XYZ file of C-alpha atoms in Angstrom:
565
model
C 33.281 -68.370 -46.382
C 32.306 -64.837 -47.438
C 32.476 -61.925 -45.139
C 29.295 -60.285 -43.830
C 28.712 -56.957 -45.205
C 27.759 -53.897 -43.142
C 26.118 -51.942 -45.893
C 22.517 -51.947 -45.084
C 21.594 -51.443 -48.725
C 23.087 -54.880 -49.522
C 21.173 -56.751 -46.955
C 18.175 -58.264 -48.406
C 16.208 -58.818 -44.891
C 14.378 -55.540 -43.605
C 16.376 -53.545 -41.184
C 15.298 -50.436 -39.209
C 17.647 -48.178 -41.344
C 16.065 -49.539 -44.504
C 12.506 -48.921 -43.026
C 13.587 -45.220 -42.117
C 14.890 -44.882 -45.521
C 11.671 -45.996 -47.023
C 9.732 -43.778 -44.868
C 11.742 -40.966 -45.874
C 11.480 -41.787 -49.526
C 7.684 -42.379 -49.341
C 5.452 -39.587 -50.478
C 3.649 -37.447 -47.633
C 4.063 -37.576 -43.834
C 4.386 -40.379 -41.644
C 0.881 -41.451 -40.281
C -0.382 -42.602 -36.800
C -2.587 -45.629 -36.366
C -5.624 -43.535 -36.602
C -4.565 -42.114 -40.055
C -3.616 -38.534 -38.914
C 0.003 -37.365 -39.315
C 2.332 -38.541 -36.669
C 3.678 -35.134 -35.736
C 0.251 -33.712 -35.281
C -0.730 -36.601 -33.273
C 2.247 -36.457 -30.958
C 1.698 -32.653 -30.621
C -1.992 -33.190 -29.668
C -0.919 -35.816 -27.012
C 1.779 -33.471 -25.620
C -0.697 -30.550 -25.257
C -3.227 -32.737 -23.478
C -0.498 -34.007 -21.134
C 0.460 -30.487 -20.365
C -3.210 -29.416 -19.687
C -3.573 -32.275 -17.227
C -0.447 -31.164 -15.549
C -1.636 -27.594 -15.362
C -4.991 -28.660 -14.071
C -3.289 -30.648 -11.338
C -1.332 -27.481 -10.039
C -3.989 -24.986 -10.633
C -5.516 -24.924 -7.093
C -1.827 -24.356 -5.793
C -1.207 -21.709 -8.572
C -4.330 -19.825 -7.832
C -3.615 -19.966 -4.090
C -0.052 -18.513 -4.686
C -1.480 -15.739 -6.965
C -4.224 -14.669 -4.548
C -2.130 -14.934 -1.304
C 1.374 -13.943 -2.386
C 1.569 -12.359 -5.808
C -1.691 -10.274 -5.534
C -0.590 -8.582 -2.184
C 2.857 -7.769 -3.519
C 1.373 -6.223 -6.676
C -1.169 -4.225 -4.515
C 1.655 -3.088 -2.254
C 3.950 -1.889 -5.172
C 0.879 0.024 -6.672
C 0.029 1.664 -3.261
C 3.555 2.914 -2.915
C 3.236 5.167 -6.061
C -0.531 5.483 -6.275
C -1.722 9.109 -5.863
C -4.933 9.602 -7.778
C -6.846 11.104 -4.836
C -5.556 14.795 -5.327
C -6.336 14.938 -8.929
C -9.641 13.186 -8.550
C -10.660 15.331 -5.637
C -9.359 18.568 -7.094
C -9.582 18.252 -10.845
C -10.028 22.124 -11.637
C -7.487 23.098 -9.150
C -4.755 20.846 -10.526
C -5.388 22.142 -14.031
C -5.433 25.662 -12.948
C -2.033 25.058 -11.009
C -0.395 23.790 -14.249
C 1.146 26.999 -15.161
C 1.774 28.160 -11.431
C 5.275 28.774 -10.731
C 5.848 27.380 -7.312
C 9.363 28.649 -6.927
C 8.390 32.479 -7.002
C 7.154 32.351 -3.235
C 3.915 33.973 -4.211
C 0.378 32.842 -3.985
C -1.497 31.728 -7.238
C -4.033 34.099 -8.975
C -7.729 34.355 -8.566
C -8.537 31.468 -11.178
C -6.737 28.968 -8.923
C -8.783 30.114 -5.800
C -11.900 29.950 -8.075
C -11.229 26.262 -8.986
C -10.229 25.241 -5.512
C -13.697 26.875 -4.297
C -15.830 24.504 -6.492
C -13.442 21.549 -6.042
C -13.469 21.721 -2.129
C -17.189 22.474 -1.990
C -18.038 19.379 -4.081
C -15.589 17.372 -2.047
C -17.211 18.607 1.187
C -20.619 17.491 0.045
C -19.363 14.161 -0.961
C -17.300 13.948 2.285
C -14.090 13.475 0.555
C -12.285 16.707 1.594
C -11.082 15.066 4.880
C -9.425 12.108 3.117
C -7.591 14.528 0.736
C -6.489 16.576 3.899
C -5.226 13.387 5.487
C -3.208 12.605 2.338
C -1.779 16.214 2.122
C -0.988 16.154 5.975
C 1.546 13.403 5.325
C 3.558 15.855 3.294
C 2.596 19.152 5.141
C 1.603 19.296 8.783
C -1.727 21.026 9.103
C -3.162 20.327 5.886
C -5.845 17.961 7.383
C -7.296 20.620 9.702
C -7.063 23.197 6.907
C -9.326 21.087 4.669
C -11.689 20.332 7.513
C -12.148 24.016 8.319
C -12.366 24.886 4.611
C -15.207 22.302 3.988
C -17.369 24.081 6.613
C -16.352 27.655 5.784
C -16.630 27.973 2.072
C -20.425 28.300 2.409
C -19.794 31.883 3.570
C -18.712 32.871 0.012
C -21.895 31.567 -1.658
C -24.137 32.970 1.148
C -23.005 36.404 0.242
C -24.789 35.965 -3.226
C -27.476 33.755 -2.003
C -28.691 36.270 0.589
C -28.821 39.025 -1.938
C -30.856 37.040 -4.487
C -33.231 35.945 -1.745
C -33.836 39.472 -0.668
C -34.660 40.437 -4.321
C -36.942 37.532 -4.804
C -38.055 34.820 -2.404
C -38.311 32.351 -5.335
C -34.509 32.105 -5.342
C -34.885 30.396 -2.023
C -37.110 27.784 -3.387
C -36.439 24.421 -5.107
C -39.095 24.375 -7.714
C -38.332 27.610 -9.665
C -34.734 26.538 -9.908
C -35.712 23.083 -11.194
C -38.249 24.476 -13.674
C -35.576 26.905 -14.948
C -32.787 24.405 -15.303
C -34.542 21.120 -15.963
C -36.009 19.839 -19.281
C -39.835 19.834 -19.623
C -39.510 15.943 -20.058
C -37.674 15.454 -16.931
C -40.076 17.885 -15.029
C -43.046 15.838 -16.006
C -41.446 12.597 -15.107
C -40.018 13.754 -11.937
C -43.400 15.190 -10.828
C -45.193 12.015 -11.654
C -42.622 9.709 -9.901
C -43.455 7.822 -6.607
C -41.355 5.614 -4.348
C -42.954 2.668 -5.843
C -41.557 3.340 -9.346
C -37.912 2.683 -7.993
C -35.120 4.981 -9.106
C -35.972 8.572 -9.833
C -35.828 9.751 -13.515
C -32.164 11.075 -14.082
C -31.944 14.859 -14.279
C -31.650 16.440 -17.839
C -30.754 20.081 -18.493
C -33.172 22.227 -20.258
C -32.075 22.781 -23.889
C -30.065 26.047 -24.462
C -29.714 26.822 -20.671
C -26.000 25.842 -20.677
C -25.341 28.522 -23.380
C -26.979 31.267 -21.322
C -25.736 30.182 -17.861
C -22.864 27.802 -18.400
C -21.358 27.550 -14.850
C -24.875 27.540 -13.232
C -25.977 24.735 -15.520
C -22.801 22.691 -14.738
C -23.130 22.920 -11.014
C -26.731 22.603 -10.723
C -26.522 19.634 -12.686
C -24.070 18.182 -10.386
C -26.286 19.294 -7.366
C -29.416 17.666 -8.862
C -27.932 14.288 -9.713
C -26.163 14.163 -6.273
C -29.490 14.946 -4.681
C -31.166 12.279 -6.586
C -28.438 9.459 -6.019
C -26.607 10.255 -2.850
C -29.437 11.995 -0.868
C -32.297 10.097 -2.400
C -34.310 13.443 -2.567
C -36.061 15.170 -5.272
C -34.510 18.472 -6.931
C -38.082 19.699 -6.809
C -37.939 19.691 -3.089
C -34.431 20.623 -2.228
C -32.975 24.248 -2.783
C -29.573 24.395 -4.432
C -26.328 24.529 -2.789
C -24.721 28.084 -2.186
C -22.222 27.234 -4.677
C -24.866 27.116 -7.395
C -25.791 30.881 -6.172
C -22.083 31.755 -6.726
C -22.026 30.282 -10.201
C -25.130 32.224 -11.039
C -23.658 35.474 -10.013
C -20.744 34.715 -12.217
C -22.632 33.963 -15.159
C -24.769 37.087 -14.731
C -21.652 39.283 -14.212
C -19.877 37.791 -17.422
C -23.011 37.284 -19.696
C -26.208 38.607 -20.951
C -29.395 37.129 -20.365
C -31.830 39.789 -22.015
C -32.560 37.237 -24.810
C -33.545 34.425 -22.350
C -37.182 33.674 -22.600
C -37.532 30.335 -20.745
C -39.162 29.688 -17.509
C -38.817 32.625 -14.801
C -37.122 35.037 -17.364
C -38.391 37.833 -15.401
C -36.990 36.593 -12.148
C -33.589 36.018 -13.968
C -33.402 39.344 -15.628
C -34.195 41.133 -12.437
C -31.177 39.336 -10.812
C -28.966 40.472 -13.617
C -29.958 43.997 -13.126
C -29.205 43.508 -9.336
C -25.746 42.039 -10.247
C -24.889 45.095 -12.499
C -25.874 47.591 -9.830
C -23.183 49.297 -7.718
C -24.921 48.288 -4.410
C -24.472 44.612 -5.125
C -21.918 43.063 -2.592
C -19.173 40.705 -4.114
C -16.233 38.976 -2.550
C -13.104 37.643 -4.411
C -12.407 33.946 -4.018
C -8.878 34.844 -2.838
C -10.199 37.048 -0.002
C -12.961 34.389 0.778
C -10.318 31.644 1.206
C -8.122 33.945 3.459
C -11.195 34.636 5.696
C -11.811 30.844 6.063
C -8.197 30.357 7.100
C -5.058 32.447 6.605
C -3.147 29.333 5.831
C -4.557 29.650 2.187
C -2.306 32.732 1.934
C 0.717 30.672 2.394
C 2.231 29.524 -1.092
C 3.402 26.253 0.759
C 0.047 24.543 0.439
C -0.292 25.417 -3.245
C 3.206 24.104 -3.800
C 2.180 20.788 -2.055
C -0.910 20.325 -3.938
C 0.786 20.997 -7.267
C 3.794 18.609 -6.500
C 1.192 15.756 -5.614
C -1.204 16.615 -8.318
C 0.121 13.828 -10.812
C -1.666 10.435 -10.411
C 1.633 8.653 -9.445
C 4.331 9.865 -7.192
C 7.825 9.000 -5.802
C 6.946 11.003 -2.628
C 6.303 7.848 -0.577
C 9.726 6.287 -1.540
C 11.411 9.594 -0.944
C 9.875 9.578 2.508
C 11.020 6.109 3.036
C 14.680 7.038 2.628
C 14.336 10.244 4.732
C 14.091 12.526 1.689
C 11.121 15.005 0.606
C 9.770 16.549 -2.535
C 10.470 20.294 -2.927
C 10.077 22.815 -5.566
C 13.865 22.370 -6.020
C 13.655 18.606 -6.397
C 14.142 15.839 -3.997
C 16.191 16.819 -0.812
C 17.259 15.078 2.478
C 15.103 15.829 5.391
C 16.467 17.774 8.396
C 18.775 15.550 10.570
C 16.404 15.295 13.416
C 13.708 13.950 11.087
C 15.616 11.094 9.526
C 14.371 8.072 11.154
C 13.831 5.266 8.589
C 17.646 5.077 7.546
C 18.355 4.308 11.319
C 15.548 1.867 11.314
C 16.773 0.034 8.363
C 20.166 -0.313 9.635
C 19.113 -1.390 13.006
C 16.876 -4.021 11.538
C 19.628 -5.401 9.428
C 22.265 -5.375 12.344
C 19.848 -6.888 14.951
C 18.664 -9.487 12.620
C 22.202 -10.526 11.803
C 22.955 -10.772 15.576
C 19.867 -12.753 16.117
C 20.799 -15.245 13.388
C 24.374 -15.829 14.714
C 23.108 -16.116 18.203
C 20.688 -18.974 16.915
C 23.730 -20.476 15.025
C 25.826 -20.452 18.276
C 23.104 -21.850 20.563
C 21.489 -24.179 18.061
C 24.405 -25.878 16.648
C 25.486 -27.809 19.722
C 21.828 -28.721 20.400
C 21.185 -29.983 16.785
C 24.842 -31.893 17.068
C 23.710 -33.659 20.332
C 20.239 -34.740 19.007
C 21.821 -36.133 15.896
C 24.274 -38.215 17.774
C 22.020 -39.537 20.415
C 20.172 -42.839 20.167
C 16.786 -42.372 18.558
C 14.730 -42.813 21.786
C 16.602 -40.012 23.559
C 16.707 -37.886 20.632
C 12.993 -37.840 20.166
C 12.411 -37.105 23.947
C 14.697 -34.154 23.581
C 13.127 -32.846 20.361
C 9.741 -32.548 22.084
C 11.702 -30.091 24.418
C 12.786 -28.195 21.168
C 9.318 -28.145 19.833
C 7.550 -27.189 23.084
C 7.686 -23.458 22.553
C 5.630 -23.813 19.547
C 2.645 -25.102 21.696
C 2.757 -21.708 23.609
C 1.382 -18.450 22.164
C 4.003 -16.043 20.810
C 2.486 -13.298 22.830
C 2.855 -15.360 26.054
C 6.349 -16.258 25.392
C 7.283 -12.498 24.716
C 5.471 -11.347 27.653
C 7.372 -13.833 29.923
C 10.550 -12.259 28.745
C 9.389 -8.990 29.671
C 8.792 -10.197 33.183
C 12.133 -11.938 33.544
C 14.144 -9.129 31.943
C 12.729 -6.174 33.780
C 14.717 -4.537 36.585
C 12.560 -6.054 39.270
C 12.391 -9.257 37.330
C 13.540 -12.769 37.899
C 17.094 -12.562 36.344
C 17.858 -9.234 38.211
C 16.582 -10.750 41.538
C 18.816 -13.814 41.091
C 21.944 -11.696 40.339
C 21.289 -9.411 43.417
C 20.725 -12.572 45.450
C 24.139 -13.915 44.308
C 25.704 -10.758 44.913
C 26.899 -10.233 41.284
C 24.759 -6.840 41.151
C 23.895 -4.235 43.707
C 20.297 -3.787 44.430
C 20.664 -0.059 43.433
C 22.482 -0.995 40.128
C 19.985 -3.627 38.640
C 20.664 -4.223 34.994
C 18.492 -2.545 32.286
C 17.605 -5.477 29.845
C 14.301 -4.544 28.765
C 12.989 -1.816 26.315
C 16.295 -1.852 24.481
C 18.087 -3.867 21.776
C 19.523 -6.464 24.369
C 15.939 -7.309 25.404
C 14.794 -7.709 21.649
C 17.779 -9.902 20.858
C 17.301 -12.234 23.720
C 13.662 -12.608 23.264
C 13.813 -13.091 19.411
C 16.650 -15.559 19.772
C 14.611 -17.660 22.102
C 11.552 -17.518 19.758
C 13.535 -18.242 16.499
C 15.964 -20.875 17.950
C 13.725 -23.767 16.933
C 13.735 -22.504 13.323
C 17.551 -22.968 13.427
C 17.905 -26.188 15.094
C 15.397 -28.181 13.034
C 17.148 -27.501 9.667
C 20.620 -28.257 11.157
C 19.298 -31.457 12.887
C 17.712 -32.745 9.600
C 21.029 -32.336 7.729
C 23.191 -33.670 10.677
C 21.101 -36.803 11.003
C 22.093 -37.819 7.527
C 25.850 -37.484 8.006
C 27.260 -41.197 8.325
C 29.117 -41.465 11.831
C 31.579 -43.810 9.950
C 33.132 -40.657 8.304
C 34.304 -39.145 11.695
C 35.502 -42.418 12.947
C 37.447 -43.108 9.806
C 39.169 -39.772 10.317
C 40.062 -40.723 13.845
C 41.572 -44.150 12.758
C 43.832 -42.236 10.268
C 45.198 -40.040 13.151
C 43.153 -37.114 13.241
C 42.237 -35.534 16.673
C 38.720 -35.284 17.796
C 38.743 -31.423 16.826
C 40.513 -31.950 13.332
C 37.877 -34.796 12.694
C 35.025 -32.576 13.499
C 36.289 -29.418 11.689
C 37.682 -31.048 8.712
C 35.099 -33.812 8.140
C 31.815 -33.354 10.017
C 31.467 -29.424 9.956
C 31.693 -28.990 6.127
C 28.901 -31.522 5.814
C 26.720 -29.696 8.206
C 27.134 -26.381 6.473
C 23.991 -26.867 4.291
C 21.889 -27.076 7.292
C 23.560 -23.846 8.777
C 22.710 -22.126 5.493
C 19.040 -23.252 5.537
C 18.471 -22.299 9.275
C 20.312 -19.010 8.849
C 18.057 -17.846 5.812
C 14.937 -19.006 7.631
C 15.700 -17.225 10.725
C 17.109 -14.091 9.100
C 13.916 -13.668 6.980
C 11.696 -14.217 10.046
C 13.475 -11.838 12.197
C 13.660 -9.143 9.749
C 9.953 -8.855 9.421
C 9.029 -9.452 13.297
C 7.215 -6.568 14.858
C 5.264 -8.081 17.913
C 8.242 -9.130 20.035
C 10.213 -5.835 19.204
C 6.907 -3.845 20.005
C 6.718 -5.441 23.551
C 10.263 -5.753 24.582
C 12.150 -3.291 22.269
C 11.213 0.138 23.738
C 12.494 2.989 21.539
C 15.910 1.582 20.683
C 15.009 -1.952 19.988
C 12.153 -1.632 17.547
C 12.339 -2.695 13.794
C 11.418 -1.083 10.592
C 8.424 -3.555 10.614
C 7.155 -1.783 13.667
C 6.881 1.430 11.746
C 5.116 -0.295 8.869
C 2.569 -1.721 11.210
C 2.260 1.857 12.868
C 1.335 3.503 9.513
C -0.995 0.650 8.491
C -2.937 0.421 11.726
C -2.544 4.039 13.339
C -1.553 6.792 10.930
C -3.262 5.182 8.039
C -0.555 6.099 5.524
C -0.674 3.084 3.620
C 1.415 4.621 0.801
C 4.333 5.051 2.941
C 3.977 1.634 4.643
C 3.893 -0.051 1.155
C 7.082 1.965 0.113
C 8.841 0.691 3.208
C 7.587 -2.743 2.786
C 8.820 -2.784 -0.970
C 12.242 -1.513 0.113
C 12.493 -4.116 2.793
C 11.416 -6.746 0.114
C 14.186 -5.410 -2.319
C 16.736 -5.538 0.460
C 15.887 -9.175 1.180
C 16.121 -10.181 -2.462
C 19.394 -8.376 -2.671
C 20.714 -10.185 0.247
C 19.349 -13.482 -1.073
C 21.117 -12.950 -4.321
C 24.305 -12.150 -2.461
C 24.021 -15.362 -0.576
C 23.454 -17.451 -3.551
C 26.777 -15.735 -5.105
C 28.749 -16.333 -2.104
C 27.432 -19.664 -0.630
C 25.330 -20.937 -3.433
C 21.623 -21.816 -2.743
C 22.179 -25.292 -4.133
C 24.356 -25.915 -0.881
C 21.218 -25.265 1.389
C 19.706 -28.462 2.387
C 17.039 -29.424 4.746
C 18.074 -33.088 4.942
C 18.814 -35.870 2.582
């Protein structure tokens, strides 16, 4: 009897190994049933499978992107966004580029000139108040300064406007201006326009007028298009802003219009002679600003404008950590102005206290529920869930009634003789009131995860430990408690994250010493409208939470957190 060989090459019948060897030796790739290369067919099937899986989760993915990722990205952007200064004061920020803010002196006349045109235009567009509100976050009084300036800068232009009108009444009319500055094609189109035609023909400058009167042409064009688009009026019927007269004076004082032969050449040349005469009254932009408000003679406002001229800023984050931007770099604020560091510390401390309070009160309840018969446990679980059926505002207001000095708890203590009537406890509008109210509100969020874990612990483990001689305490501490730790971890994360972002309850019962950083964020969003600072505070709070989550994962391990099973 011969021995069976194990060499596949010596076996005459076909084997899998021989089939693979033959496939490898064959010319060309292995083919699928439809004749396409097997590798290509498998890749196509895999892509189709992944696409089907992506389509299944697409609604959830879109929902998460729109409701979670997008708001966070928007918050991060708002915390550094600062385009309002450079967009509203483009000429001023460019003129301030060479201004040395550390000299303690005011900038030169070119800066005031640029500011005049920028603020005048911003006032017409109703943007100067928004800019003032933005700068008011950094320098108190900036908001009222820009409001007054928006109304007062007309005085500078009226100095020139009145003199031109005294020379020739046509300077007070809209049509001569339009004929001098507008192209013939636009004039004909504008004169023939009616409301039935829809939008007005867009204003076009006359050829060559920008070389003769550069500033006047620039600002008249802005005026004309603003009048057409924003006011929906015709430049043929609206006389120019006083700012345009100021620009005309500057052009006539700096250039020569004797060679101009366009419309109203004689009127323009007469105005040129008037400007050159010694009797013509002028006012410098620096003096004009000081007449509007003496704060424009303070270097601090110009320092603030220059510091916040870049489109992105760290100012919001510096304010969020009790610092400020100065000409010498970031510096800590005065001690009596540092509030955010205190609020962050208070938020962390009180959130920890609330979490440990919920653990201390919730663990016995979860233990009882998990060891009772199902009928009794379900009945008691209704009592745990009962607070969810009541409005958060009602529950918080109830604690305000109970904790106040004339409230139920103080009345009971006085009735029992534990507290004198004239020495009632102060339990509201402080940290104690916030901790009590929030512990009550967040306690179910601690009980439910612990109960779900405890209900999966087999009772036989504790009985086995007792049968081996362990005391009740030893059996609980060495056998039962370690298995319940994942539930404590899940409940702690849930309660801590919820408490760190609460603001309704601290706002109602916290007073001045029991509020969280979230209350300040809500204030800046709804009251002060300083959304940049609110975004910076929210970003810092998010980073703190992520760091604590990372630390928890390193110390405890997020894999040990369970919600049952």
